[in-house]
mmCIF file of C-alpha atoms and ligand atoms in Angstrom:
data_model
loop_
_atom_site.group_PDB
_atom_site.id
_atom_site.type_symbol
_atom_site.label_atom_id
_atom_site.label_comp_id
_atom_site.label_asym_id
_atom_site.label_seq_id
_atom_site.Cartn_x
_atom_site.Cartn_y
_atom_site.Cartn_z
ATOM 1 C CA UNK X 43 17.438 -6.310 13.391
ATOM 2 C CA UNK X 44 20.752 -5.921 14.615
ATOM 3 C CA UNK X 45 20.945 -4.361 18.323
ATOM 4 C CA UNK X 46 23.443 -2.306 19.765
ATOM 5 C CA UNK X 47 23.952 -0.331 22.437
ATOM 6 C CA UNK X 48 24.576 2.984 21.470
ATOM 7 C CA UNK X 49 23.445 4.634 18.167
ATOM 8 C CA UNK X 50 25.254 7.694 17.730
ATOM 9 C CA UNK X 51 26.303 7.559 13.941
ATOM 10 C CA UNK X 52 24.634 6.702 10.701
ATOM 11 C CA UNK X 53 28.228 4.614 10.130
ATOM 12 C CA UNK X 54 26.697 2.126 12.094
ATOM 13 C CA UNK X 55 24.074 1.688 9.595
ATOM 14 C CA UNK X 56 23.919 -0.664 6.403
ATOM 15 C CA UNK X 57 20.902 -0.570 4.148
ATOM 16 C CA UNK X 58 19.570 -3.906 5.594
ATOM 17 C CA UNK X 59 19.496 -1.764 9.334
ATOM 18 C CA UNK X 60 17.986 1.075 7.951
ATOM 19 C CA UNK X 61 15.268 -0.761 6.099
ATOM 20 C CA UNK X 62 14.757 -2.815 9.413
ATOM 21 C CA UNK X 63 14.384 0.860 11.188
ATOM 22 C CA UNK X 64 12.032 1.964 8.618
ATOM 23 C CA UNK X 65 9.869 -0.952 8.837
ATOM 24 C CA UNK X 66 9.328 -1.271 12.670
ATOM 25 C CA UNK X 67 9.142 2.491 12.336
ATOM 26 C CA UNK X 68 5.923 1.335 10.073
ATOM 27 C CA UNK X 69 4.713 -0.907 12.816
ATOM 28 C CA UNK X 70 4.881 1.702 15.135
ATOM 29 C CA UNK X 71 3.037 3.833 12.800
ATOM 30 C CA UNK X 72 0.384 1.074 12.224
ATOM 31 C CA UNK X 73 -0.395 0.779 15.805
ATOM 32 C CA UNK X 74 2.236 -1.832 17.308
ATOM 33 C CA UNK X 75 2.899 -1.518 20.739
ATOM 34 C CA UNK X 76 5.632 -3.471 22.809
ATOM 35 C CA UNK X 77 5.416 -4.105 26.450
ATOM 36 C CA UNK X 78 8.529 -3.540 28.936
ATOM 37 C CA UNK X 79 9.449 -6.229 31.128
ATOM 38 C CA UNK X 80 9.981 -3.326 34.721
ATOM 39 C CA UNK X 81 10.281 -0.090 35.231
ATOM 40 C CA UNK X 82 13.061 1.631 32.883
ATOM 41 C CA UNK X 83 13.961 5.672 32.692
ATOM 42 C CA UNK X 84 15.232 7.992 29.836
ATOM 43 C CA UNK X 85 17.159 11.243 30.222
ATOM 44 C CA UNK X 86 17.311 13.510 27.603
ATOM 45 C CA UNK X 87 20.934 15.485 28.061
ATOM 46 C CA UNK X 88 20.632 18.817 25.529
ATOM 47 C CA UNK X 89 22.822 21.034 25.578
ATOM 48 C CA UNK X 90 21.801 22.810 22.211
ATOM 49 C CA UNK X 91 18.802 24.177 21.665
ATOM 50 C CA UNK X 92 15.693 21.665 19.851
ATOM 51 C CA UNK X 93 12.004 21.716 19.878
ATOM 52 C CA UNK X 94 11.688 18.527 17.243
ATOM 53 C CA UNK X 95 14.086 16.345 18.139
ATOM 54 C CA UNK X 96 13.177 16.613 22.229
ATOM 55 C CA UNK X 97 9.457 16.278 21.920
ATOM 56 C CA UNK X 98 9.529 13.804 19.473
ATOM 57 C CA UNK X 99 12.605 11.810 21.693
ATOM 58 C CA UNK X 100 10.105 12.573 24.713
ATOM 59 C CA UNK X 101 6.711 11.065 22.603
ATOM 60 C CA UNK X 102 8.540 8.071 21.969
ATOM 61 C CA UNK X 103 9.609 7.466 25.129
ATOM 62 C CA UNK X 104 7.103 7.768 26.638
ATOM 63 C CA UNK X 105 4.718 5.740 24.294
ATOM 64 C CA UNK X 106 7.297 2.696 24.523
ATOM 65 C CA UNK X 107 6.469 3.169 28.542
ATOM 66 C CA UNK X 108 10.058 4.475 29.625
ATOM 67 C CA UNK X 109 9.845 7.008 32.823
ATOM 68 C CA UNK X 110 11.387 10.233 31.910
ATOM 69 C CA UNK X 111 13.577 12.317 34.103
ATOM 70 C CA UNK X 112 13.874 16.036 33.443
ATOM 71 C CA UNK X 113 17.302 17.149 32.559
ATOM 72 C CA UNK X 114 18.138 20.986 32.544
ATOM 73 C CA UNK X 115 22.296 21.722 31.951
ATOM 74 C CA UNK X 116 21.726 25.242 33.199
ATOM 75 C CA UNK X 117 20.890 24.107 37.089
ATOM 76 C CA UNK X 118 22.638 20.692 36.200
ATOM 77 C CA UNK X 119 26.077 20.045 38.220
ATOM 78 C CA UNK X 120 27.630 20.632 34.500
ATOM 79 C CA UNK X 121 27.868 24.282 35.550
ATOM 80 C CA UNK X 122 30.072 23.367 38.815
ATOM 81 C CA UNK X 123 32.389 21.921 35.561
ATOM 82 C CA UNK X 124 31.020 18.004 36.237
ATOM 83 C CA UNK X 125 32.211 16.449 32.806
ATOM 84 C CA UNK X 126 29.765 14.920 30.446
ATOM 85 C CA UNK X 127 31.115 11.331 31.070
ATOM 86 C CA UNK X 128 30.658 11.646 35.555
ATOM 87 C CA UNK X 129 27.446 12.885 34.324
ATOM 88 C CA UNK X 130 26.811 9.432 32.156
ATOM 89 C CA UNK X 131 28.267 7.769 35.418
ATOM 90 C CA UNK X 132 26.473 9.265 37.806
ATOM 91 C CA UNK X 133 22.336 9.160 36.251
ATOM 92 C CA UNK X 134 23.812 5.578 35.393
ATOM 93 C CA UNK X 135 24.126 4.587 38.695
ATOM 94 C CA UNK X 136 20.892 6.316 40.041
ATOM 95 C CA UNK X 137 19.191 4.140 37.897
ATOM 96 C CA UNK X 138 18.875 5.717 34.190
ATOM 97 C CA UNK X 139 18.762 3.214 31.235
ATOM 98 C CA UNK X 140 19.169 5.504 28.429
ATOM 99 C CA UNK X 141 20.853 8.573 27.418
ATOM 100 C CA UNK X 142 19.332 10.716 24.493
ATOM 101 C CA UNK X 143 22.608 13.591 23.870
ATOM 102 C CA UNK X 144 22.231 16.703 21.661
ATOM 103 C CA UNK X 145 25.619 18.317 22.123
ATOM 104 C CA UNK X 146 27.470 21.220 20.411
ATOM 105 C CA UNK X 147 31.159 19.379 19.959
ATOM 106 C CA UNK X 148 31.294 17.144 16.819
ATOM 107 C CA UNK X 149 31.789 13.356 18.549
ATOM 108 C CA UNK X 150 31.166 14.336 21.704
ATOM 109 C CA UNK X 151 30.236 10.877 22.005
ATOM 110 C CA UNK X 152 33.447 9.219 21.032
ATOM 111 C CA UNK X 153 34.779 9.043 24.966
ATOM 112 C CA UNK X 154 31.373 8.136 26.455
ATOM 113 C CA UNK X 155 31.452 4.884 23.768
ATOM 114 C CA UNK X 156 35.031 4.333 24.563
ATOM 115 C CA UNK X 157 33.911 4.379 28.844
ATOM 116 C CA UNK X 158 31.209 1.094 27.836
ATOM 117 C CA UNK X 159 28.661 2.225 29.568
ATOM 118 C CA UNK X 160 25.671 0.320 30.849
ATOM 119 C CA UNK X 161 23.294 2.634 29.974
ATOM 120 C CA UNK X 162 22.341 3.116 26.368
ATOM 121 C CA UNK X 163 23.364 6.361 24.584
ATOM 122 C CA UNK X 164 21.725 8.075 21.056
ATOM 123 C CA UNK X 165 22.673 10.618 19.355
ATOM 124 C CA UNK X 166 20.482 13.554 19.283
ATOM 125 C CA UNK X 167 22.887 15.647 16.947
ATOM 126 C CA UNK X 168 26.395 16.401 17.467
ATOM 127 C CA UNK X 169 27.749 20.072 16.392
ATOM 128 C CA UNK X 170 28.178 19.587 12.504
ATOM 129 C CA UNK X 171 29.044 16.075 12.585
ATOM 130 C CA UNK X 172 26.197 13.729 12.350
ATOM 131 C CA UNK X 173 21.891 13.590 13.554
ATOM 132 C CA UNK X 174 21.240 10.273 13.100
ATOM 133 C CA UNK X 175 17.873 10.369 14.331
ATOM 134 C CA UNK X 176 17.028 12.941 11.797
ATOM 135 C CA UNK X 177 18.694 10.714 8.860
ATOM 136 C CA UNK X 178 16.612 7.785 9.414
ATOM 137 C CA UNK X 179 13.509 10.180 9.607
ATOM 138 C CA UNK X 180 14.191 11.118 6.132
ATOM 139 C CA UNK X 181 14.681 7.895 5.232
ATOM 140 C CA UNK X 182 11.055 6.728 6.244
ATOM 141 C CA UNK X 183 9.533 9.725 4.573
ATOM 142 C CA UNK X 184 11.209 9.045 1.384
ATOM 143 C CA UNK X 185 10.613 5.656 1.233
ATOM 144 C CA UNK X 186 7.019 6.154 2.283
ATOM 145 C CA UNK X 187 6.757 8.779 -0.826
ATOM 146 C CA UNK X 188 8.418 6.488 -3.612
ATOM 147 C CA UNK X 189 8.702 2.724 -2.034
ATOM 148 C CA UNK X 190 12.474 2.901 -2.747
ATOM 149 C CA UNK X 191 15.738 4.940 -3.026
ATOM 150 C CA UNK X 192 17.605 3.286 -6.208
ATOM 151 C CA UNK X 193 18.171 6.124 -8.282
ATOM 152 C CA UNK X 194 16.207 9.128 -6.904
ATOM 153 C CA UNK X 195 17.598 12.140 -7.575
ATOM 154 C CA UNK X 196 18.267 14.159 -4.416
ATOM 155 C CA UNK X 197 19.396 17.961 -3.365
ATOM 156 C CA UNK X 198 20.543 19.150 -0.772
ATOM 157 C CA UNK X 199 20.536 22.691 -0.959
ATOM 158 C CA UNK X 200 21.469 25.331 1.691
ATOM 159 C CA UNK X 201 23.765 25.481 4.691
ATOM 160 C CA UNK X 202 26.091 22.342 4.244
ATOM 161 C CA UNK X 203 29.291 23.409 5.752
ATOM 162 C CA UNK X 204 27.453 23.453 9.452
ATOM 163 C CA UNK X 205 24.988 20.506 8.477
ATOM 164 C CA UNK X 206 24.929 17.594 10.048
ATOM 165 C CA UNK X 207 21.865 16.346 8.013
ATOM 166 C CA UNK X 208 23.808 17.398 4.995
ATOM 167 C CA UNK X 209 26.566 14.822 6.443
ATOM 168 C CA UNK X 210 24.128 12.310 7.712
ATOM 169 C CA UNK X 211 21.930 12.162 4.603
ATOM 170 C CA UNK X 212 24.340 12.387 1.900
ATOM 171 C CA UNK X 213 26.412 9.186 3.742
ATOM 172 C CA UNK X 214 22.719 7.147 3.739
ATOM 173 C CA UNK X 215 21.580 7.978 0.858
ATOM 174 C CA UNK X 216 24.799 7.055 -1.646
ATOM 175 C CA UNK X 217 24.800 4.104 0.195
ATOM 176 C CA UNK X 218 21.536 3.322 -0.597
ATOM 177 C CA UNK X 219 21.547 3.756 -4.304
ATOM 178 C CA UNK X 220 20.267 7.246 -4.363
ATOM 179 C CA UNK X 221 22.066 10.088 -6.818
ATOM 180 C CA UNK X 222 23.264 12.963 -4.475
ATOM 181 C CA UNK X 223 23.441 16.675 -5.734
ATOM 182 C CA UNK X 224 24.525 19.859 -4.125
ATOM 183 C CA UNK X 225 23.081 23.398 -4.191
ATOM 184 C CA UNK X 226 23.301 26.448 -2.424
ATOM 185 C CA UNK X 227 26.682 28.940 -2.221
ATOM 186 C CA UNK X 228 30.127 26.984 -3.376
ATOM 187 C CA UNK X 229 31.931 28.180 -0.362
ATOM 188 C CA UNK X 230 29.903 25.738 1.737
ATOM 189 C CA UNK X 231 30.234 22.830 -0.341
ATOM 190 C CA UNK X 232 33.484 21.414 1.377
ATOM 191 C CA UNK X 233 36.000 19.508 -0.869
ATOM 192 C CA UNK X 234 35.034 16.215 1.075
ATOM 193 C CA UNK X 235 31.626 16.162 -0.571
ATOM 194 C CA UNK X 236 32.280 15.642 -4.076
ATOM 195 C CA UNK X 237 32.740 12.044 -3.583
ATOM 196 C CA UNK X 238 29.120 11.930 -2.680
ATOM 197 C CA UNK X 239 27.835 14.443 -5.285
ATOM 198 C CA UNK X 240 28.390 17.326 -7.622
ATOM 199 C CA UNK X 241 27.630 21.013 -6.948
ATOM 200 C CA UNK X 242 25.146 22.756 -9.288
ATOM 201 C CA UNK X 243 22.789 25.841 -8.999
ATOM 202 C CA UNK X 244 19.217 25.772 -8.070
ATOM 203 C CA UNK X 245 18.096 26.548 -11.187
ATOM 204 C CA UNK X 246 20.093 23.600 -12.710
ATOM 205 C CA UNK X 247 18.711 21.226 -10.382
ATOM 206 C CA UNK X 248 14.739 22.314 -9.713
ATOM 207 C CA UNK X 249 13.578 20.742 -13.047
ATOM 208 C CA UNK X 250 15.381 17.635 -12.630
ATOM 209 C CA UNK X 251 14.889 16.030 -9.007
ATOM 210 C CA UNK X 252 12.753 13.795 -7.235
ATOM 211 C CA UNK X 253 13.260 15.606 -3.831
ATOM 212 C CA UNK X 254 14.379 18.859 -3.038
ATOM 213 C CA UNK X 255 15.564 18.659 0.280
ATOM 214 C CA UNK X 256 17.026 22.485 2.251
ATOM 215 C CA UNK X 257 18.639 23.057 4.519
ATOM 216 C CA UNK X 258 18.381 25.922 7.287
ATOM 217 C CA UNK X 259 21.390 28.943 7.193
ATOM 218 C CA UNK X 260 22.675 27.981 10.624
ATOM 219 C CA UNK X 261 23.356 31.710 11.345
ATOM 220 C CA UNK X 262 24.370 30.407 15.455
ATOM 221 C CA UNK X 263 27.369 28.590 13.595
ATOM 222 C CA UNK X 264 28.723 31.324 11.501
ATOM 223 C CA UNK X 265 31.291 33.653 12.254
ATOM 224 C CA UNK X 266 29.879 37.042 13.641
ATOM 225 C CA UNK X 267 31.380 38.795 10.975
ATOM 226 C CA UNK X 268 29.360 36.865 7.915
ATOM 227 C CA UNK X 269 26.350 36.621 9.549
ATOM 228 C CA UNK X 270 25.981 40.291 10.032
ATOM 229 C CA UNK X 271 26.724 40.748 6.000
ATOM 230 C CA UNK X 272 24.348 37.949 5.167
ATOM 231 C CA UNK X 273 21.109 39.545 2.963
ATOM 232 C CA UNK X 274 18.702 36.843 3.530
ATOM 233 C CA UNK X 275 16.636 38.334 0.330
ATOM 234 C CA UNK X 276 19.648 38.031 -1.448
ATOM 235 C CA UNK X 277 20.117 34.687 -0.544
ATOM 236 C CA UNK X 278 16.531 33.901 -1.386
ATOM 237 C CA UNK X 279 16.794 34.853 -4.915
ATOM 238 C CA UNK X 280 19.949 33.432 -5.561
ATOM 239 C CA UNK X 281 20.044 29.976 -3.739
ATOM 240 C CA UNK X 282 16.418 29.514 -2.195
ATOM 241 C CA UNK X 283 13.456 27.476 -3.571
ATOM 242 C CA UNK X 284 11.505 30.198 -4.628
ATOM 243 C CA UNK X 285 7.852 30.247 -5.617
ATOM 244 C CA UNK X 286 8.775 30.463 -9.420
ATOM 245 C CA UNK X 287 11.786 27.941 -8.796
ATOM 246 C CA UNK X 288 9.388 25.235 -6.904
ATOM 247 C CA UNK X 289 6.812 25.592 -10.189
ATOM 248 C CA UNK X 290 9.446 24.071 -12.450
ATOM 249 C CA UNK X 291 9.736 20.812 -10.313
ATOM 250 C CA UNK X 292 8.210 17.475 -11.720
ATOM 251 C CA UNK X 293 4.734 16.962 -10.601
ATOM 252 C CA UNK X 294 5.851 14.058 -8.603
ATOM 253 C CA UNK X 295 8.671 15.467 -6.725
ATOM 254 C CA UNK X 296 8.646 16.266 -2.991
ATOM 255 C CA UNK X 297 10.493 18.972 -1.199
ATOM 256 C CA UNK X 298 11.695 18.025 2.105
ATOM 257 C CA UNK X 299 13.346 20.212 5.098
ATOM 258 C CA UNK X 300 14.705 18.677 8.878
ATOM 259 C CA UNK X 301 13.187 22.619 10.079
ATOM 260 C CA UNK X 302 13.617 25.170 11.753
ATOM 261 C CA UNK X 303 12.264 27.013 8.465
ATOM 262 C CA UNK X 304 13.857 29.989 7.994
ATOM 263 C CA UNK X 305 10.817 31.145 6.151
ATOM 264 C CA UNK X 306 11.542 33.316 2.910
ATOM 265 C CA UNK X 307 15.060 32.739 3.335
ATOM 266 C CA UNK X 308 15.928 28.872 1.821
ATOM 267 C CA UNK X 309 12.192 28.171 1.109
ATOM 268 C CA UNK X 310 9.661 30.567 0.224
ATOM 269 C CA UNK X 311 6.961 30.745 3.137
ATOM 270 C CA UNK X 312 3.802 29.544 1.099
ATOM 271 C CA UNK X 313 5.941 26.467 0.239
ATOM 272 C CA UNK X 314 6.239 24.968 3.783
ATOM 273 C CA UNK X 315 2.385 23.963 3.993
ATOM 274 C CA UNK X 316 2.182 23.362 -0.155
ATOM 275 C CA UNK X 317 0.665 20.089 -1.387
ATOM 276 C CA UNK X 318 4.300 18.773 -2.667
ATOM 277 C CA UNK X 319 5.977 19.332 1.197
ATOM 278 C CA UNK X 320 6.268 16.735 3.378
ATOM 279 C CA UNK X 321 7.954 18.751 5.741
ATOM 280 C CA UNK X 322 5.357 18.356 8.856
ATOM 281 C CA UNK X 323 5.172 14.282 7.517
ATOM 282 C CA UNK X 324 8.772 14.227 8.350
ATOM 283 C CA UNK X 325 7.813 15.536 11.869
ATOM 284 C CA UNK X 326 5.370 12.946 12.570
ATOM 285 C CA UNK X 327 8.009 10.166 11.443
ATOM 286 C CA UNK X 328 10.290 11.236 13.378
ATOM 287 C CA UNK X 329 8.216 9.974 16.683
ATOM 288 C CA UNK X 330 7.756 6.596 15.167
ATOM 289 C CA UNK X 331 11.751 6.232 13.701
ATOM 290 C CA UNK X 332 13.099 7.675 17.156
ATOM 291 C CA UNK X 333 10.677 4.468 18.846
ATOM 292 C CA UNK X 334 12.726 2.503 16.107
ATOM 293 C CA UNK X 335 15.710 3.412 17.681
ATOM 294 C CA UNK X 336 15.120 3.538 21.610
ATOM 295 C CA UNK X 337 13.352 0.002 20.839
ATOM 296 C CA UNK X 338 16.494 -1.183 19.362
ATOM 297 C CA UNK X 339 18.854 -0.360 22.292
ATOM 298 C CA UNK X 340 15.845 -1.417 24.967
ATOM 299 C CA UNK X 341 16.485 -5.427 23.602
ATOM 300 C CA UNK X 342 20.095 -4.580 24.421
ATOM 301 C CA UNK X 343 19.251 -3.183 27.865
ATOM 302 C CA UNK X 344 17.342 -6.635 28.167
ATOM 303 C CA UNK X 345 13.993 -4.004 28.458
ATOM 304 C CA UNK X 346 12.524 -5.873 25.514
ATOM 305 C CA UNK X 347 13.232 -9.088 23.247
ATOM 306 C CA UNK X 348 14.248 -9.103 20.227
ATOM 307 C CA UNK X 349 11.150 -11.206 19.429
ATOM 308 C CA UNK X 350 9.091 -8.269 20.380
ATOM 309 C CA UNK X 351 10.440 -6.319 17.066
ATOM 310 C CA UNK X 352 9.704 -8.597 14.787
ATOM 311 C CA UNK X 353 6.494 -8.049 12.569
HETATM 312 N N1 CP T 475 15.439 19.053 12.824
HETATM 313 C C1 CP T 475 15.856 19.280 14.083
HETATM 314 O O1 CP T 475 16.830 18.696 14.575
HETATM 315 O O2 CP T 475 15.090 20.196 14.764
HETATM 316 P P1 CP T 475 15.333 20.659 16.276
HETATM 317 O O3 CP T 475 16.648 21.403 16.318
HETATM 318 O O4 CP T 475 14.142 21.508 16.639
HETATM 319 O O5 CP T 475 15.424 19.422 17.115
#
C-alpha cells in the first residue's frame, strides 16, 4: 500500500490504491486489529454540518486506539478569526497526530498541504469539490455487491452541480473501468462532466443499470431564490427514483445513496430500507474504509508499520 501523509483527494488514488483500501477495509471488516506503538490523538475539525462522516471518523478512531480530542469551531479560537492553518499549527504542537477536516471552501486543504505539516490531514469533504472518504466507501460497497467494476453501468442522479460525491465518484469510477451516466435536471450537469459520462433521463436509465446511485438536493448550497421555487413533488416525479421507476430495474441492480435522504424527494421513502438498497451497508463501510485510511497515514506518522497492513 502506498502511504502518504495527507489524503485529501481521490487524485491521489490509482486503482491499485483503491483496491489496497478496499481490501484492508475487508480485514478490518473480518476482524483485524492493529496495535499502536504509544499514545497518538485525532481531532476532528468540522466546520459543516455531518452525522456519518463524524461518527464513523470517530468509530474508527477510536477502534484503531487513537485518543480523540473534542473539537467545537463555535467556542474554538476560529471565532477570534485564528486561521485554519495556526489552528493545524497550534493542536500540532500540543501534541495532535491527525487532522480529520470537513470544510465549506472547495480545497481548503491546498495551503495546509503546501505548510508540510507533521501531523496527518484527511479530507472529510470540501464544499463541492471532493469527499474522498465517501468515494472509497462506495467503492467497497460496490465491489462487495459485484466483485468488480469493469463495465458496470452507473448513475448518478440528483444534485451534481453541489456534489462532491458526484465529483469524487465519477473521477474513481471511469478510472476504474466502470461506464458513468448522468440523471437528474440538465442545468446541474456542468459542461465538465461529459468527459466522464452522458446525461439521460431517469426513465432512460432505470431499466438499464447495475447501480442507481442519488444524490441529495443540497438545498444549503442553492441560491435563496431557487430553493424557495423548488417543488420537491415535482422533482420527485420528474427526476426521482420513484416506486414505479425502481420496479423497472434489473433484478440484480443495487441502488446506492452517500445520505442524508431527502425522503420522497430523490428516492421514494419505502425505497431506503428495500431489499435492493445498500444504503445503510454503505454506512457500515464507511467505519471500516475510514480505518483504511487513518491506518494508512498512522505508518506515515511512524504509529504503525507498514507490515502491520499487510494481510
Ligand atoms: N454522506 C455524508 O457525508 O453524510 P454526512 O454529511 O452526515 O457526513
Amino acid at each position: 500500500m502506498k502511504i502518504s501523509n495527507n489524503l485529501v483527494s481521490v487524485d491521489q488514488f490509482n486503482n491499485q490504491d483503491v483496491m489496497a483500501f478496499i481490501k484492508l477495509a475487508q480485514a478490518f471488516k473480518n476482524g483485524k486489529t492493529v496495535q499502536l506503538n504509544k499514545q497518538a490523538f485525532a481531532m476532528n475539525l468540522f466546520f459543516e454540518h455531518s452525522t456519518r462522516t463524524h461518527t464513523s471518523f470517530e468509530v474508527a478512531e477510536r477502534r484503531l486506539g487513537l485518543d480523540v480530542i473534542p473539537f467545537d469551531p463555535t467556542t474554538s479560537s476560529v471565532t477570534k478569526g485564528e486561521s485554519l492553518l495556526d489552528t493545524l499549527k497550534t493542536v500540532q504542537a500540543i501534541g495532535v497526530n491527525l487532522a480529520v477536516i470537513r470544510h465549506p471552501h472547495d480545497q481548503y486543504y491546498l495551503p495546509l498541504v503546501d505548510a508540510n505539516l507533521s501531523l496527518s490531514l484527511i479530507n472529510a469533504g470540501d464544499g463541492s469539490g471532493q469527499h474522498p472518504s465517501q468515494s472509497l466507501l462506495d467503492m467497497l460497497t460496490i465491489y462487495e455487491e459485484f466483485g468488480h467494476f469493469d463495465g458496470l453501468k452507473i448513475a448518478i442522479v440528483g444534485d451534481l452541480a453541489h456534489s462532491r460525491v458526484a465529483r469524487s465518484n465519477m473521477e474513481l469510477l471511469t478510472q476504474l473501468g466502470a461506464q458513468v451516466y448522468f440523471g437528474g435536471p440538465e442545468e446541474w450537469y456542468n459542461s465538465d462532466f461529459a468527459q466522464y459520462g452522458e446525461h439521460r433521463s431517469i426513465d432512460d436509465l432505470v431499466g438499464e443499470m447495475d447501480v442507481m446511485m442519488l444524490l441529495r438536493v443540497q438545498h444549503e448550497r442553492l441560491a435563496q431564490a431557487s430553493d424557495q421555487q423548488f417543488d420537491t413533488a415535482a422533482y420527485h416525479q420528474q427526476y426521482g427514483l420513484t416506486e414505479e421507476r425502481a420496479a423497472k430495474m434489473p433484478k440484480h441492480a443495487i441502488i446506492m445513496h452517500p445520505a442524508p435522504v431527502n425522503r420522497g424527494v430523490e428516492l421514494a421513502s419505502d425505497l431506503v430500507e428495500a431489499p435492493q438498497s445498500r444504503i445503510f451497508q454503505q454506512m457500515t463501510n464507511g467505519v471500516y474504509i475510514r480505518m483504511a485510511m487513518i491506518a494508512n497515514v498512522l505508518v506515515h506518522q511512524g504509529l504503525l508499520t507498514a507490515e502491520q497492513l499487510e494481510a
